[in-house]
mmCIF file of N, CA, C and O in Angstrom:
data_model
loop_
_atom_site.group_PDB
_atom_site.id
_atom_site.type_symbol
_atom_site.label_atom_id
_atom_site.label_comp_id
_atom_site.label_asym_id
_atom_site.label_seq_id
_atom_site.Cartn_x
_atom_site.Cartn_y
_atom_site.Cartn_z
ATOM 1 N N MET A 6 100.878 128.662 111.438
ATOM 2 C CA MET A 6 100.500 127.276 111.378
ATOM 3 C C MET A 6 99.229 127.132 110.532
ATOM 4 O O MET A 6 98.297 127.887 110.694
ATOM 5 N N ARG A 7 99.202 126.156 109.681
ATOM 6 C CA ARG A 7 98.095 125.924 108.781
ATOM 7 C C ARG A 7 97.059 125.030 109.442
ATOM 8 O O ARG A 7 97.374 124.012 110.037
ATOM 9 N N SER A 8 95.801 125.393 109.335
ATOM 10 C CA SER A 8 94.767 124.532 109.904
ATOM 11 C C SER A 8 94.393 123.464 108.883
ATOM 12 O O SER A 8 94.414 123.702 107.681
ATOM 13 N N LYS A 9 94.067 122.319 109.384
ATOM 14 C CA LYS A 9 93.684 121.209 108.507
ATOM 15 C C LYS A 9 92.168 121.217 108.330
ATOM 16 O O LYS A 9 91.434 121.276 109.299
ATOM 17 N N THR A 10 91.739 121.190 107.094
ATOM 18 C CA THR A 10 90.329 121.108 106.798
ATOM 19 C C THR A 10 89.950 119.639 106.763
ATOM 20 O O THR A 10 90.599 118.849 106.084
ATOM 21 N N PRO A 11 88.893 119.254 107.495
ATOM 22 C CA PRO A 11 88.490 117.854 107.483
ATOM 23 C C PRO A 11 88.087 117.410 106.073
ATOM 24 O O PRO A 11 87.544 118.193 105.302
ATOM 25 N N ILE A 12 88.374 116.183 105.775
ATOM 26 C CA ILE A 12 88.017 115.610 104.481
ATOM 27 C C ILE A 12 86.545 115.214 104.538
ATOM 28 O O ILE A 12 86.108 114.549 105.477
ATOM 29 N N THR A 13 85.791 115.613 103.536
ATOM 30 C CA THR A 13 84.373 115.266 103.500
ATOM 31 C C THR A 13 84.209 113.818 103.036
ATOM 32 O O THR A 13 85.125 113.232 102.434
ATOM 33 N N SER A 14 83.044 113.264 103.290
ATOM 34 C CA SER A 14 82.795 111.894 102.855
ATOM 35 C C SER A 14 82.812 111.810 101.327
ATOM 36 O O SER A 14 83.235 110.794 100.769
ATOM 37 N N ALA A 15 82.382 112.854 100.656
ATOM 38 C CA ALA A 15 82.422 112.849 99.189
ATOM 39 C C ALA A 15 83.864 112.838 98.688
ATOM 40 O O ALA A 15 84.196 112.145 97.719
ATOM 41 N N GLU A 16 84.741 113.600 99.331
ATOM 42 C CA GLU A 16 86.160 113.609 98.956
ATOM 43 C C GLU A 16 86.805 112.254 99.252
ATOM 44 O O GLU A 16 87.605 111.759 98.464
ATOM 45 N N ARG A 17 86.427 111.664 100.382
ATOM 46 C CA ARG A 17 86.958 110.352 100.747
ATOM 47 C C ARG A 17 86.525 109.305 99.721
ATOM 48 O O ARG A 17 87.317 108.478 99.279
ATOM 49 N N ARG A 18 85.258 109.370 99.323
ATOM 50 C CA ARG A 18 84.750 108.419 98.337
ATOM 51 C C ARG A 18 85.436 108.625 96.981
ATOM 52 O O ARG A 18 85.810 107.666 96.316
ATOM 53 N N ALA A 19 85.618 109.868 96.567
ATOM 54 C CA ALA A 19 86.284 110.154 95.297
ATOM 55 C C ALA A 19 87.712 109.611 95.303
ATOM 56 O O ALA A 19 88.169 109.019 94.320
ATOM 57 N N ALA A 20 88.414 109.805 96.406
ATOM 58 C CA ALA A 20 89.781 109.281 96.514
ATOM 59 C C ALA A 20 89.779 107.757 96.486
ATOM 60 O O ALA A 20 90.652 107.135 95.867
ATOM 61 N N ALA A 21 88.793 107.151 97.134
ATOM 62 C CA ALA A 21 88.682 105.688 97.143
ATOM 63 C C ALA A 21 88.382 105.160 95.745
ATOM 64 O O ALA A 21 88.937 104.134 95.323
ATOM 65 N N GLU A 22 87.533 105.866 95.002
ATOM 66 C CA GLU A 22 87.234 105.462 93.622
ATOM 67 C C GLU A 22 88.491 105.543 92.755
ATOM 68 O O GLU A 22 88.750 104.652 91.941
ATOM 69 N N GLN A 23 89.275 106.601 92.935
ATOM 70 C CA GLN A 23 90.514 106.734 92.184
ATOM 71 C C GLN A 23 91.491 105.611 92.510
ATOM 72 O O GLN A 23 92.154 105.081 91.612
ATOM 73 N N LEU A 24 91.563 105.231 93.784
ATOM 74 C CA LEU A 24 92.440 104.140 94.175
ATOM 75 C C LEU A 24 91.958 102.816 93.581
ATOM 76 O O LEU A 24 92.753 102.008 93.115
ATOM 77 N N ALA A 25 90.650 102.606 93.560
ATOM 78 C CA ALA A 25 90.100 101.388 92.966
ATOM 79 C C ALA A 25 90.394 101.333 91.470
ATOM 80 O O ALA A 25 90.722 100.261 90.937
ATOM 81 N N LEU A 26 90.304 102.455 90.795
ATOM 82 C CA LEU A 26 90.648 102.487 89.371
ATOM 83 C C LEU A 26 92.134 102.232 89.152
ATOM 84 O O LEU A 26 92.523 101.546 88.196
ATOM 85 N N ALA A 27 92.968 102.741 90.057
ATOM 86 C CA ALA A 27 94.407 102.445 89.983
ATOM 87 C C ALA A 27 94.646 100.954 90.210
ATOM 88 O O ALA A 27 95.509 100.353 89.568
ATOM 89 N N ALA A 28 93.883 100.356 91.117
ATOM 90 C CA ALA A 28 94.003 98.916 91.369
ATOM 91 C C ALA A 28 93.590 98.118 90.136
ATOM 92 O O ALA A 28 94.232 97.119 89.781
ATOM 93 N N LEU A 29 92.544 98.574 89.462
ATOM 94 C CA LEU A 29 92.123 97.896 88.235
ATOM 95 C C LEU A 29 93.209 98.000 87.163
ATOM 96 O O LEU A 29 93.511 97.032 86.479
ATOM 97 N N ALA A 30 93.821 99.157 87.039
ATOM 98 C CA ALA A 30 94.925 99.327 86.079
ATOM 99 C C ALA A 30 96.097 98.431 86.453
ATOM 100 O O ALA A 30 96.745 97.849 85.584
ATOM 101 N N PHE A 31 96.353 98.312 87.751
ATOM 102 C CA PHE A 31 97.422 97.441 88.252
ATOM 103 C C PHE A 31 97.123 95.990 87.844
ATOM 104 O O PHE A 31 98.017 95.277 87.372
ATOM 105 N N LEU A 32 95.882 95.560 88.012
ATOM 106 C CA LEU A 32 95.509 94.196 87.615
ATOM 107 C C LEU A 32 95.647 94.016 86.112
ATOM 108 O O LEU A 32 96.176 93.001 85.648
ATOM 109 N N ALA A 33 95.193 94.998 85.353
ATOM 110 C CA ALA A 33 95.202 94.902 83.896
ATOM 111 C C ALA A 33 96.618 94.912 83.313
ATOM 112 O O ALA A 33 96.828 94.423 82.206
ATOM 113 N N ALA A 34 97.574 95.440 84.064
ATOM 114 C CA ALA A 34 98.946 95.541 83.568
ATOM 115 C C ALA A 34 99.680 94.204 83.566
ATOM 116 O O ALA A 34 100.766 94.106 82.997
ATOM 117 N N ASP A 35 99.100 93.196 84.172
ATOM 118 C CA ASP A 35 99.752 91.888 84.270
ATOM 119 C C ASP A 35 98.741 90.816 83.874
ATOM 120 O O ASP A 35 97.680 90.705 84.483
ATOM 121 N N ALA A 36 99.062 90.012 82.867
ATOM 122 C CA ALA A 36 98.130 89.018 82.345
ATOM 123 C C ALA A 36 97.691 88.019 83.406
ATOM 124 O O ALA A 36 96.524 87.624 83.456
ATOM 125 N N THR A 37 98.597 87.600 84.271
ATOM 126 C CA THR A 37 98.254 86.623 85.309
ATOM 127 C C THR A 37 97.287 87.234 86.317
ATOM 128 O O THR A 37 96.285 86.616 86.681
ATOM 129 N N ARG A 38 97.604 88.449 86.772
ATOM 130 C CA ARG A 38 96.704 89.116 87.720
ATOM 131 C C ARG A 38 95.342 89.360 87.090
ATOM 132 O O ARG A 38 94.298 89.144 87.717
ATOM 133 N N LEU A 39 95.336 89.845 85.850
ATOM 134 C CA LEU A 39 94.075 90.134 85.180
ATOM 135 C C LEU A 39 93.265 88.851 84.981
ATOM 136 O O LEU A 39 92.051 88.840 85.217
ATOM 137 N N GLY A 40 93.945 87.792 84.586
ATOM 138 C CA GLY A 40 93.245 86.507 84.394
ATOM 139 C C GLY A 40 92.591 86.019 85.672
ATOM 140 O O GLY A 40 91.459 85.545 85.653
ATOM 141 N N GLY A 41 93.290 86.146 86.787
ATOM 142 C CA GLY A 41 92.716 85.748 88.066
ATOM 143 C C GLY A 41 91.522 86.591 88.440
ATOM 144 O O GLY A 41 90.515 86.089 88.955
ATOM 145 N N PHE A 42 91.609 87.889 88.170
ATOM 146 C CA PHE A 42 90.495 88.792 88.473
ATOM 147 C C PHE A 42 89.288 88.462 87.604
ATOM 148 O O PHE A 42 88.159 88.375 88.097
ATOM 149 N N LEU A 43 89.512 88.273 86.310
ATOM 150 C CA LEU A 43 88.408 87.954 85.411
ATOM 151 C C LEU A 43 87.768 86.626 85.795
ATOM 152 O O LEU A 43 86.536 86.502 85.787
ATOM 153 N N ALA A 44 88.580 85.651 86.153
ATOM 154 C CA ALA A 44 88.035 84.355 86.575
ATOM 155 C C ALA A 44 87.200 84.493 87.846
ATOM 156 O O ALA A 44 86.141 83.883 87.974
ATOM 157 N N ALA A 45 87.665 85.305 88.769
ATOM 158 C CA ALA A 45 86.959 85.488 90.031
ATOM 159 C C ALA A 45 85.631 86.241 89.843
ATOM 160 O O ALA A 45 84.667 85.993 90.561
ATOM 161 N N THR A 46 85.600 87.162 88.892
ATOM 162 C CA THR A 46 84.404 87.991 88.702
ATOM 163 C C THR A 46 83.442 87.422 87.666
ATOM 164 O O THR A 46 82.280 87.812 87.636
ATOM 165 N N GLY A 47 83.941 86.549 86.806
ATOM 166 C CA GLY A 47 83.109 86.027 85.731
ATOM 167 C C GLY A 47 83.011 86.989 84.542
ATOM 168 O O GLY A 47 82.239 86.746 83.617
ATOM 169 N N LEU A 48 83.753 88.069 84.592
ATOM 170 C CA LEU A 48 83.763 89.021 83.486
ATOM 171 C C LEU A 48 84.714 88.550 82.396
ATOM 172 O O LEU A 48 85.605 87.748 82.635
ATOM 173 N N GLY A 49 84.523 89.101 81.225
ATOM 174 C CA GLY A 49 85.453 88.879 80.134
ATOM 175 C C GLY A 49 86.113 90.196 79.788
ATOM 176 O O GLY A 49 85.624 91.259 80.177
ATOM 177 N N PRO A 50 87.213 90.140 79.064
ATOM 178 C CA PRO A 50 87.897 91.374 78.683
ATOM 179 C C PRO A 50 86.970 92.343 77.937
ATOM 180 O O PRO A 50 87.113 93.552 78.044
ATOM 181 N N GLU A 51 86.010 91.787 77.203
ATOM 182 C CA GLU A 51 85.125 92.621 76.406
ATOM 183 C C GLU A 51 84.143 93.468 77.229
ATOM 184 O O GLU A 51 83.659 94.487 76.767
ATOM 185 N N ASN A 52 83.850 93.055 78.462
ATOM 186 C CA ASN A 52 82.906 93.828 79.269
ATOM 187 C C ASN A 52 83.536 94.439 80.529
ATOM 188 O O ASN A 52 82.837 95.007 81.357
ATOM 189 N N LEU A 53 84.836 94.346 80.648
ATOM 190 C CA LEU A 53 85.533 94.900 81.809
ATOM 191 C C LEU A 53 85.452 96.425 81.848
ATOM 192 O O LEU A 53 85.180 97.009 82.896
ATOM 193 N N ARG A 54 85.656 97.057 80.731
ATOM 194 C CA ARG A 54 85.625 98.524 80.674
ATOM 195 C C ARG A 54 84.239 99.045 81.080
ATOM 196 O O ARG A 54 84.118 99.995 81.835
ATOM 197 N N GLU A 55 83.205 98.401 80.587
ATOM 198 C CA GLU A 55 81.841 98.809 80.943
ATOM 199 C C GLU A 55 81.587 98.608 82.439
ATOM 200 O O GLU A 55 81.025 99.459 83.109
ATOM 201 N N ALA A 56 82.034 97.484 82.982
ATOM 202 C CA ALA A 56 81.857 97.212 84.409
ATOM 203 C C ALA A 56 82.576 98.253 85.264
ATOM 204 O O ALA A 56 82.079 98.659 86.316
ATOM 205 N N ALA A 57 83.739 98.689 84.807
ATOM 206 C CA ALA A 57 84.531 99.661 85.569
ATOM 207 C C ALA A 57 83.829 101.007 85.702
ATOM 208 O O ALA A 57 84.130 101.769 86.622
ATOM 209 N N ARG A 58 82.900 101.287 84.822
ATOM 210 C CA ARG A 58 82.162 102.556 84.892
ATOM 211 C C ARG A 58 81.084 102.532 85.982
ATOM 212 O O ARG A 58 80.551 103.573 86.336
ATOM 213 N N ASN A 59 80.791 101.364 86.489
ATOM 214 C CA ASN A 59 79.756 101.214 87.511
ATOM 215 C C ASN A 59 80.394 101.323 88.899
ATOM 216 O O ASN A 59 81.214 100.485 89.263
ATOM 217 N N PRO A 60 80.034 102.356 89.671
ATOM 218 C CA PRO A 60 80.653 102.519 90.995
ATOM 219 C C PRO A 60 80.475 101.316 91.922
ATOM 220 O O PRO A 60 81.310 101.079 92.784
ATOM 221 N N SER A 61 79.432 100.526 91.729
ATOM 222 C CA SER A 61 79.237 99.363 92.586
ATOM 223 C C SER A 61 80.239 98.243 92.264
ATOM 224 O O SER A 61 80.388 97.305 93.045
ATOM 225 N N PHE A 62 80.938 98.356 91.163
ATOM 226 C CA PHE A 62 81.956 97.384 90.771
ATOM 227 C C PHE A 62 83.274 97.614 91.506
ATOM 228 O O PHE A 62 84.022 96.679 91.795
ATOM 229 N N LEU A 63 83.540 98.870 91.845
ATOM 230 C CA LEU A 63 84.836 99.236 92.398
ATOM 231 C C LEU A 63 85.168 98.587 93.744
ATOM 232 O O LEU A 63 86.326 98.195 93.945
ATOM 233 N N PRO A 64 84.223 98.410 94.667
ATOM 234 C CA PRO A 64 84.590 97.705 95.909
ATOM 235 C C PRO A 64 85.120 96.293 95.642
ATOM 236 O O PRO A 64 86.033 95.827 96.323
ATOM 237 N N GLY A 65 84.570 95.640 94.629
ATOM 238 C CA GLY A 65 85.027 94.289 94.289
ATOM 239 C C GLY A 65 86.461 94.262 93.801
ATOM 240 O O GLY A 65 87.192 93.288 94.030
ATOM 241 N N VAL A 66 86.871 95.314 93.112
ATOM 242 C CA VAL A 66 88.268 95.406 92.660
ATOM 243 C C VAL A 66 89.191 95.435 93.886
ATOM 244 O O VAL A 66 90.171 94.688 93.957
ATOM 245 N N LEU A 67 88.826 96.270 94.852
ATOM 246 C CA LEU A 67 89.648 96.354 96.065
ATOM 247 C C LEU A 67 89.566 95.073 96.882
ATOM 248 O O LEU A 67 90.570 94.644 97.455
ATOM 249 N N ASP A 68 88.398 94.446 96.920
ATOM 250 C CA ASP A 68 88.279 93.146 97.609
ATOM 251 C C ASP A 68 89.255 92.140 97.019
ATOM 252 O O ASP A 68 89.894 91.375 97.737
ATOM 253 N N HIS A 69 89.337 92.138 95.699
ATOM 254 C CA HIS A 69 90.228 91.187 95.029
ATOM 255 C C HIS A 69 91.685 91.444 95.408
ATOM 256 O O HIS A 69 92.423 90.500 95.712
ATOM 257 N N VAL A 70 92.082 92.685 95.393
ATOM 258 C CA VAL A 70 93.458 93.020 95.768
ATOM 259 C C VAL A 70 93.712 92.676 97.232
ATOM 260 O O VAL A 70 94.755 92.109 97.580
ATOM 261 N N LEU A 71 92.743 92.974 98.081
ATOM 262 C CA LEU A 71 92.898 92.683 99.513
ATOM 263 C C LEU A 71 92.938 91.182 99.811
ATOM 264 O O LEU A 71 93.470 90.769 100.838
ATOM 265 N N SER A 72 92.393 90.372 98.924
ATOM 266 C CA SER A 72 92.323 88.924 99.162
ATOM 267 C C SER A 72 93.653 88.212 98.959
ATOM 268 O O SER A 72 93.785 87.047 99.309
ATOM 269 N N ASP A 73 94.630 88.895 98.398
ATOM 270 C CA ASP A 73 95.929 88.271 98.089
ATOM 271 C C ASP A 73 97.026 89.171 98.646
ATOM 272 O O ASP A 73 97.325 90.223 98.065
ATOM 273 N N GLU A 74 97.620 88.766 99.764
ATOM 274 C CA GLU A 74 98.588 89.633 100.436
ATOM 275 C C GLU A 74 99.769 90.038 99.570
ATOM 276 O O GLU A 74 100.126 91.219 99.547
ATOM 277 N N PRO A 75 100.413 89.111 98.831
ATOM 278 C CA PRO A 75 101.521 89.549 97.981
ATOM 279 C C PRO A 75 101.080 90.573 96.930
ATOM 280 O O PRO A 75 101.806 91.529 96.638
ATOM 281 N N MET A 76 99.885 90.379 96.368
ATOM 282 C CA MET A 76 99.387 91.329 95.389
ATOM 283 C C MET A 76 99.087 92.672 96.061
ATOM 284 O O MET A 76 99.404 93.731 95.514
ATOM 285 N N LEU A 77 98.510 92.634 97.247
ATOM 286 C CA LEU A 77 98.225 93.844 98.005
ATOM 287 C C LEU A 77 99.507 94.625 98.265
ATOM 288 O O LEU A 77 99.577 95.841 98.050
ATOM 289 N N ILE A 78 100.529 93.937 98.711
ATOM 290 C CA ILE A 78 101.807 94.578 99.006
ATOM 291 C C ILE A 78 102.423 95.165 97.744
ATOM 292 O O ILE A 78 102.947 96.290 97.752
ATOM 293 N N ALA A 79 102.340 94.426 96.634
ATOM 294 C CA ALA A 79 102.895 94.931 95.371
ATOM 295 C C ALA A 79 102.129 96.175 94.899
ATOM 296 O O ALA A 79 102.737 97.148 94.455
ATOM 297 N N PHE A 80 100.807 96.138 95.012
ATOM 298 C CA PHE A 80 100.011 97.291 94.612
ATOM 299 C C PHE A 80 100.318 98.490 95.497
ATOM 300 O O PHE A 80 100.521 99.599 94.998
ATOM 301 N N ALA A 81 100.361 98.280 96.794
ATOM 302 C CA ALA A 81 100.656 99.384 97.721
ATOM 303 C C ALA A 81 102.031 99.970 97.434
ATOM 304 O O ALA A 81 102.199 101.196 97.450
ATOM 305 N N ALA A 82 102.996 99.117 97.146
ATOM 306 C CA ALA A 82 104.341 99.608 96.824
ATOM 307 C C ALA A 82 104.322 100.431 95.538
ATOM 308 O O ALA A 82 104.956 101.495 95.467
ATOM 309 N N GLU A 83 103.589 99.954 94.545
ATOM 310 C CA GLU A 83 103.511 100.694 93.280
ATOM 311 C C GLU A 83 102.866 102.066 93.473
ATOM 312 O O GLU A 83 103.254 103.032 92.827
ATOM 313 N N GLU A 84 101.897 102.139 94.363
ATOM 314 C CA GLU A 84 101.195 103.395 94.621
ATOM 315 C C GLU A 84 101.866 104.234 95.710
ATOM 316 O O GLU A 84 101.414 105.338 96.001
ATOM 317 N N SER A 85 102.907 103.679 96.325
ATOM 318 C CA SER A 85 103.608 104.358 97.434
ATOM 319 C C SER A 85 102.661 104.693 98.583
ATOM 320 O O SER A 85 102.641 105.815 99.087
ATOM 321 N N ILE A 86 101.854 103.701 98.955
ATOM 322 C CA ILE A 86 100.909 103.870 100.059
ATOM 323 C C ILE A 86 101.050 102.705 101.025
ATOM 324 O O ILE A 86 101.594 101.646 100.672
ATOM 325 N N ASP A 87 100.550 102.896 102.221
ATOM 326 C CA ASP A 87 100.477 101.810 103.200
ATOM 327 C C ASP A 87 99.359 100.878 102.752
ATOM 328 O O ASP A 87 98.290 101.345 102.333
ATOM 329 N N PRO A 88 99.548 99.553 102.816
ATOM 330 C CA PRO A 88 98.486 98.625 102.432
ATOM 331 C C PRO A 88 97.160 98.878 103.165
ATOM 332 O O PRO A 88 96.092 98.590 102.633
ATOM 333 N N LYS A 89 97.222 99.439 104.366
ATOM 334 C CA LYS A 89 96.001 99.732 105.116
ATOM 335 C C LYS A 89 95.119 100.734 104.392
ATOM 336 O O LYS A 89 93.909 100.739 104.573
ATOM 337 N N VAL A 90 95.719 101.572 103.563
ATOM 338 C CA VAL A 90 94.954 102.558 102.807
ATOM 339 C C VAL A 90 93.977 101.871 101.854
ATOM 340 O O VAL A 90 92.874 102.360 101.608
ATOM 341 N N VAL A 91 94.368 100.710 101.334
ATOM 342 C CA VAL A 91 93.492 99.974 100.428
ATOM 343 C C VAL A 91 92.242 99.507 101.182
ATOM 344 O O VAL A 91 91.124 99.658 100.685
ATOM 345 N N ALA A 92 92.438 98.996 102.373
ATOM 346 C CA ALA A 92 91.283 98.573 103.191
ATOM 347 C C ALA A 92 90.415 99.764 103.570
ATOM 348 O O ALA A 92 89.182 99.673 103.572
ATOM 349 N N GLN A 93 91.027 100.887 103.855
ATOM 350 C CA GLN A 93 90.266 102.088 104.188
ATOM 351 C C GLN A 93 89.468 102.567 102.982
ATOM 352 O O GLN A 93 88.309 102.999 103.123
ATOM 353 N N ALA A 94 90.051 102.474 101.813
ATOM 354 C CA ALA A 94 89.342 102.861 100.600
ATOM 355 C C ALA A 94 88.161 101.928 100.353
ATOM 356 O O ALA A 94 87.073 102.362 99.984
ATOM 357 N N ARG A 95 88.382 100.655 100.585
ATOM 358 C CA ARG A 95 87.288 99.687 100.420
ATOM 359 C C ARG A 95 86.141 100.029 101.350
ATOM 360 O O ARG A 95 84.973 100.029 100.953
ATOM 361 N N GLN A 96 86.450 100.365 102.568
ATOM 362 C CA GLN A 96 85.428 100.736 103.546
ATOM 363 C C GLN A 96 84.700 102.004 103.104
ATOM 364 O O GLN A 96 83.495 102.119 103.268
ATOM 365 N N ALA A 97 85.410 102.948 102.546
ATOM 366 C CA ALA A 97 84.804 104.202 102.100
ATOM 367 C C ALA A 97 83.851 103.987 100.933
ATOM 368 O O ALA A 97 82.853 104.698 100.793
ATOM 369 N N LEU A 98 84.120 102.984 100.101
ATOM 370 C CA LEU A 98 83.270 102.735 98.941
ATOM 371 C C LEU A 98 81.962 102.042 99.286
ATOM 372 O O LEU A 98 80.950 102.278 98.645
ATOM 373 N N ALA A 99 82.001 101.175 100.257
ATOM 374 C CA ALA A 99 80.783 100.422 100.624
ATOM 375 C C ALA A 99 80.836 100.046 102.088
ATOM 376 O O ALA A 99 81.034 98.893 102.439
ATOM 377 N N PRO A 100 80.661 101.030 102.965
ATOM 378 C CA PRO A 100 80.816 100.775 104.399
ATOM 379 C C PRO A 100 79.861 99.737 104.956
ATOM 380 O O PRO A 100 80.228 98.992 105.855
ATOM 381 N N SER A 101 78.671 99.629 104.416
ATOM 382 C CA SER A 101 77.703 98.665 104.957
ATOM 383 C C SER A 101 77.988 97.238 104.529
ATOM 384 O O SER A 101 77.496 96.301 105.123
ATOM 385 N N GLU A 102 78.780 97.074 103.484
ATOM 386 C CA GLU A 102 79.087 95.730 102.977
ATOM 387 C C GLU A 102 80.314 95.119 103.599
ATOM 388 O O GLU A 102 80.578 93.951 103.442
ATOM 389 N N HIS A 103 81.110 95.883 104.268
ATOM 390 C CA HIS A 103 82.415 95.387 104.729
ATOM 391 C C HIS A 103 82.588 95.521 106.198
ATOM 392 O O HIS A 103 82.192 96.349 106.876
#
């Protein structure tokens, strides 16, 4: 029997960052979704890439996905994950804010 090694907080955060980047790619893949995200954040297409490099930006990406249930379900389906994983990732990125 294989023993399970606990996941460290750094590993949890890294996985959450990867999920947030996948969520950003999901938003960017559809003009309507991307337009809604840009409108909500006040960003423009020209500064989105720079914003994505800032780790403090990533919780907002997940907040946006979590704010729209159909979008959340579509993203979770695309990633083959339970929608609850998105909320868990959000919590891992900024536990004191959520």
